[in-house]
Coordinates of C-alpha atoms in Angstrom, one line a residue:
X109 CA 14.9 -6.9 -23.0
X110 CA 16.3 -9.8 -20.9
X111 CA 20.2 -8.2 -21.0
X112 CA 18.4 -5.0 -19.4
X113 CA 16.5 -6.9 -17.2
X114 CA 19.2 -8.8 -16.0
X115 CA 21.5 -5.5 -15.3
X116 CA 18.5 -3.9 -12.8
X117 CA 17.9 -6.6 -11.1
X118 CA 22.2 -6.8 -10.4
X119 CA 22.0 -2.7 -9.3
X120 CA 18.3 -3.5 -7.0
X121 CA 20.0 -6.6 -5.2
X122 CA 23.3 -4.7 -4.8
X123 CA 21.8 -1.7 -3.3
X124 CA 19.6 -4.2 -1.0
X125 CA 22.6 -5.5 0.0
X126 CA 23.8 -2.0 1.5
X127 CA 20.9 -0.5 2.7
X128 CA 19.9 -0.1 6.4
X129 CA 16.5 1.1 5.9
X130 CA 14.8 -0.6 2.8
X131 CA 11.2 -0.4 2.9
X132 CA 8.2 -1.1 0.2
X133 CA 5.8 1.3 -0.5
X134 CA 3.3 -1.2 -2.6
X135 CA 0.8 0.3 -5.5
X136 CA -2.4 -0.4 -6.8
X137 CA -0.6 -2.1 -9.8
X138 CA 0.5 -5.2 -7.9
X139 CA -2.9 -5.9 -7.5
X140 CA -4.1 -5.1 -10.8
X141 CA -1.8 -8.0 -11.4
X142 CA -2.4 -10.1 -8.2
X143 CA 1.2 -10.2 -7.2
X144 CA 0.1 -8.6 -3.7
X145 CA 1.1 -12.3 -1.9
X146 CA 4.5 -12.8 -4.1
X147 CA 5.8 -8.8 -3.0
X148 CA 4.8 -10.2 1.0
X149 CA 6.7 -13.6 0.6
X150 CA 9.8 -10.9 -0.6
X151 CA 9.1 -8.9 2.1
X152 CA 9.6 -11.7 4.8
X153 CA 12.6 -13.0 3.7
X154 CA 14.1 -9.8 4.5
X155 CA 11.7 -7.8 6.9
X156 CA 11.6 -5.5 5.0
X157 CA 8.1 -3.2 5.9
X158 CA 5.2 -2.9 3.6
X159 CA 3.0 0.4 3.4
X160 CA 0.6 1.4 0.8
X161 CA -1.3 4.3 -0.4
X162 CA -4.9 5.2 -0.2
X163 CA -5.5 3.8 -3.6
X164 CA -3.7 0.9 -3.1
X165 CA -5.6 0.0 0.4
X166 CA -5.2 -3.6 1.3
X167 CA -3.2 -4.8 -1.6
X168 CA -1.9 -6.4 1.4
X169 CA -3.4 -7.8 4.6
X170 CA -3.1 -5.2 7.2
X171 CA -2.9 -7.7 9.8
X172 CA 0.1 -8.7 8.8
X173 CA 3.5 -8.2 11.0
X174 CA 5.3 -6.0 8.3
X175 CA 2.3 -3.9 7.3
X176 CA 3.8 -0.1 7.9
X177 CA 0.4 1.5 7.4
X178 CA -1.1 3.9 4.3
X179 CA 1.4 6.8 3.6
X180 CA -0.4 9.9 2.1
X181 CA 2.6 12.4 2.5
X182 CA 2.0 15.2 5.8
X183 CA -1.3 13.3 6.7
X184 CA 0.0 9.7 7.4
X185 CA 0.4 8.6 10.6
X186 CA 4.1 10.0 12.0
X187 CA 5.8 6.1 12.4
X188 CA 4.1 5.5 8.6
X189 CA 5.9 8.7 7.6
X190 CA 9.4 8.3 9.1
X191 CA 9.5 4.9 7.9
X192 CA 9.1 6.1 4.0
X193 CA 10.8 9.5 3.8
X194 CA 13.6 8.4 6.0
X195 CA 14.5 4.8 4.0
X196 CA 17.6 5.2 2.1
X197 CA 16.4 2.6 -0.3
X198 CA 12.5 3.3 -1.1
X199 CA 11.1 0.0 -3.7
X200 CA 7.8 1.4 -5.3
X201 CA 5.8 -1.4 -7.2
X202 CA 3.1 -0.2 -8.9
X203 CA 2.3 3.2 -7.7
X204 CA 0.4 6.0 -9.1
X205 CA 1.5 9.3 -7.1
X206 CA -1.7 11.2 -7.1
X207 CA -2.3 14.1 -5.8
X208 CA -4.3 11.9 -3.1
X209 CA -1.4 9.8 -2.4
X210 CA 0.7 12.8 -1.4
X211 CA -2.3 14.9 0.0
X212 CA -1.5 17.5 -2.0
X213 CA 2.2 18.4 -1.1
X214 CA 5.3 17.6 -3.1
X215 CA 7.2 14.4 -2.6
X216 CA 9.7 14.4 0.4
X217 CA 11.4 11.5 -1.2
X218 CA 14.5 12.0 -3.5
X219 CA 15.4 10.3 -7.4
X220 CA 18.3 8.8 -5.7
X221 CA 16.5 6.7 -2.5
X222 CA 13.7 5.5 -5.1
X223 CA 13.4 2.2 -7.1
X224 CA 10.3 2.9 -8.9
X225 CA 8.7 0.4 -11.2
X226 CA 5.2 0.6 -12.7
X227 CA 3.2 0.5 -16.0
X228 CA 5.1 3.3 -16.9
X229 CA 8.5 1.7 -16.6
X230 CA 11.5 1.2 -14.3
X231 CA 13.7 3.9 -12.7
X232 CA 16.4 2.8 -10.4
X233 CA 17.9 5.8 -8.4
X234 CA 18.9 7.8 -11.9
X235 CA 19.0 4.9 -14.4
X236 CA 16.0 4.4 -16.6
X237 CA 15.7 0.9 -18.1
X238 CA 13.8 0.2 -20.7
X239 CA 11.8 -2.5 -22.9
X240 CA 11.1 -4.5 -18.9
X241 CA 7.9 -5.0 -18.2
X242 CA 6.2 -4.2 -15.0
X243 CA 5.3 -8.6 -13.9
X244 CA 8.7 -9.5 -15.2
X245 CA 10.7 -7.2 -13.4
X246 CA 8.6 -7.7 -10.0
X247 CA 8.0 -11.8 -10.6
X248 CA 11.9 -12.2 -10.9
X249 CA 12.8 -9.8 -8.0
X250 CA 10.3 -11.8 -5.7
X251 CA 12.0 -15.0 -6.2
X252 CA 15.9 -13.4 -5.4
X253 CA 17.3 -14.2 -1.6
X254 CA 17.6 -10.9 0.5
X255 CA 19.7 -10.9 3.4
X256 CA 17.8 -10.2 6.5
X257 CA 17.6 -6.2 7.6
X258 CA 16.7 -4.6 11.3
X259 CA 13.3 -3.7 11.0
X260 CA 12.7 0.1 12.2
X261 CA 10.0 1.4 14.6
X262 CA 6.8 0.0 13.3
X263 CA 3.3 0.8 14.0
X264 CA 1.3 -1.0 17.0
X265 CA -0.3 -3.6 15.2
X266 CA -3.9 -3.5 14.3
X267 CA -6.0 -4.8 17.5
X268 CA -9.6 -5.8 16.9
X269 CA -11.6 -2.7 17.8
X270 CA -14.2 -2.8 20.2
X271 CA -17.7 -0.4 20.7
X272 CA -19.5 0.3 23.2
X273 CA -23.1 2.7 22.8
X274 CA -23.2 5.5 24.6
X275 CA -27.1 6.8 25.0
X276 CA -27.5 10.2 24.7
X277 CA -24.6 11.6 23.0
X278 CA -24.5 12.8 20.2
X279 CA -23.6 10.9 16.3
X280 CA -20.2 11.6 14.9
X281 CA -18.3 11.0 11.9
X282 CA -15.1 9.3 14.1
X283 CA -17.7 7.0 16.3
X284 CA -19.4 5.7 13.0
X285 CA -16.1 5.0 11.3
X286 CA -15.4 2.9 14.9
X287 CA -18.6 0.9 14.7
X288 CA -18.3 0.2 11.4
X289 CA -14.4 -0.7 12.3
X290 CA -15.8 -3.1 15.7
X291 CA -17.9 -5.2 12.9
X292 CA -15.7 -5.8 9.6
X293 CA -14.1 -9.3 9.3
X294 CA -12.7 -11.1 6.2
X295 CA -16.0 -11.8 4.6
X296 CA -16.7 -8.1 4.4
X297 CA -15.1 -5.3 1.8
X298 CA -15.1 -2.0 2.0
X299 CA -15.9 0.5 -0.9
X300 CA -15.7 4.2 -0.1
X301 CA -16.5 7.4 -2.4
X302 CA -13.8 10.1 -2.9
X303 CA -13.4 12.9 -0.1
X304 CA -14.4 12.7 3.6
X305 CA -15.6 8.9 3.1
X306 CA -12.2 7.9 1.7
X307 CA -10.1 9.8 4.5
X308 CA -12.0 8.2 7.3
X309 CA -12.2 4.6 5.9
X310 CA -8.4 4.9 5.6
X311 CA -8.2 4.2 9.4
X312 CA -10.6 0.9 8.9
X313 CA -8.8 -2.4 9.0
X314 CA -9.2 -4.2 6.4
X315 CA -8.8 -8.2 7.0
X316 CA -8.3 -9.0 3.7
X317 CA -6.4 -8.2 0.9
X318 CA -7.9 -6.6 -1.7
X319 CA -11.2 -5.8 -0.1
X320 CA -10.6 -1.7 -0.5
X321 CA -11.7 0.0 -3.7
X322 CA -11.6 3.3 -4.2
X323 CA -10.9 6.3 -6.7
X324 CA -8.0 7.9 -7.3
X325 CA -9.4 11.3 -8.1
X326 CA -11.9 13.9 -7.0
X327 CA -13.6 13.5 -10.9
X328 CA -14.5 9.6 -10.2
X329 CA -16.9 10.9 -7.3
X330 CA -19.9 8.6 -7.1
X331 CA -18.2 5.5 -8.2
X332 CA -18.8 3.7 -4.5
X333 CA -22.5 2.1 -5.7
X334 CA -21.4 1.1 -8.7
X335 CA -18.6 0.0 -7.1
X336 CA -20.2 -2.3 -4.5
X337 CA -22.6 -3.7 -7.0
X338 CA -19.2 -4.7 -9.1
X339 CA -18.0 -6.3 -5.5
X340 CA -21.8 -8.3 -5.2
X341 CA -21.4 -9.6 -8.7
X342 CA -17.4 -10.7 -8.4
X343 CA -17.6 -12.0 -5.2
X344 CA -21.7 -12.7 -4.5
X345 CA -20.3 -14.2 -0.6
X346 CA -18.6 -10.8 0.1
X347 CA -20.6 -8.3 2.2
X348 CA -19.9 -4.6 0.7
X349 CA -20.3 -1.8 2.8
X350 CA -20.4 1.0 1.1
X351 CA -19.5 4.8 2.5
X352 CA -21.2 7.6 0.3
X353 CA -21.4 11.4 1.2

């Protein structure tokens, strides 16, 4: 429906306009539909930050200058959490709010700070629009002019990690997450099981987009193998390394 198309993209722009704090919390949808470099050419034209969820790991590169880091409710990181339950203007594309996403606890974001559009449809603060599909809406948003916003407090930006052995000390779960951390690079993509493995690999920088997979829920546990095979056949020059257990 182009007329109700045309009348949400009027109230997004206009609320844009006013906000102080927009930020983007990007979904697993925009990469489903490989919009994840469109939604960061938006995001610079108006610096607005970029965070994403678990499930929606490295839909964009999280080297970049705007990345804001995973929110997952109480457990994010404190910056990553001020910066999404304190925007006044919240734009969700393509996010599924599992139970994961929110680790467990209600949403501390209100109807009325949240533009959400996904697979299931478009809600603009109380407004429900319907017939707009999910690339429409987000393809003709992307290509609008934003005016330029103060970016908040960020987090430090993702360093290369070094590792150093240290003989006779015992193995633990953080140091392996940190070697594996000191060797990733673009060529390599990570593909985690549900549980312990997901929670630490959400700390691992990934360098590039799209090189996380993971499942959503605790019911798609074991999917990682399968999973990295799926990554060796799609992308045969891509290392998987795969985190089971």
């Amino acid at each position: 429906d182009q007329e109700n198309l045309q009348e949400a993209l009027k109230e997004v722009v206009g609320w844009l306009s006013e906000a102080k704090q927009p930020v983007i919390l990007a979904g697993v949808e925009l990469s489903r539909y490989d919009l994840g470099e469109r939604l960061i050419r938006f995001a610079e034209k108006a610096d607005i930050p970029v965070a994403t969820t678990l499930l929606s790991k490295s839909v964009v590169n999280e080297r970049h200058p705007l990345f804001a880091g995973i929110y997952s409710g109480p457990s994010s990181q404190e910056t990553t959490r001020k910066i999404i339950e304190e925007s006044d203007c919240l734009l969700m594309f393509g996010v599924m709010l599992t139970d994961i996403s929110l680790c467990f606890k209600p949403a501390k974001f209100k109807k009325r700070q949240v533009v959400s559009v996904s697979l299931d449809g478009l809600r603009i603060r109380n407004h429900t629009f319907t017939n707009i599909q999910f690339a429409d809406f987000c393809n003709s948003l992307f290509k609008l002019e934003i005016a330029k916003k103060d970016l908040p407090i960020m987090p430090p930006a993702k360093e290369k990690v070094t590792f150093e052995p240290k003989p006779d000390t015992k193995i633990t779960t953080s140091r392996m997450f940190l070697k594996i951390n000191s060797i990733l690079d673009k060529n390599m993509a990570i593909v985690a099981d549900i549980g312990d493995s997901l929670f630490g690999a959400a700390d691992l920088t990934v360098h590039h987009r799209n090189n996380f997979l993971s499942p959503a829920f605790y019911t798609s546990m074991g999917s990682a193998i399968p999973g990295a095979l799926g990554v060796q056949t799609a992308l045969p020059d891509v290392r998987p390394v795969v985190i089971v257990g």
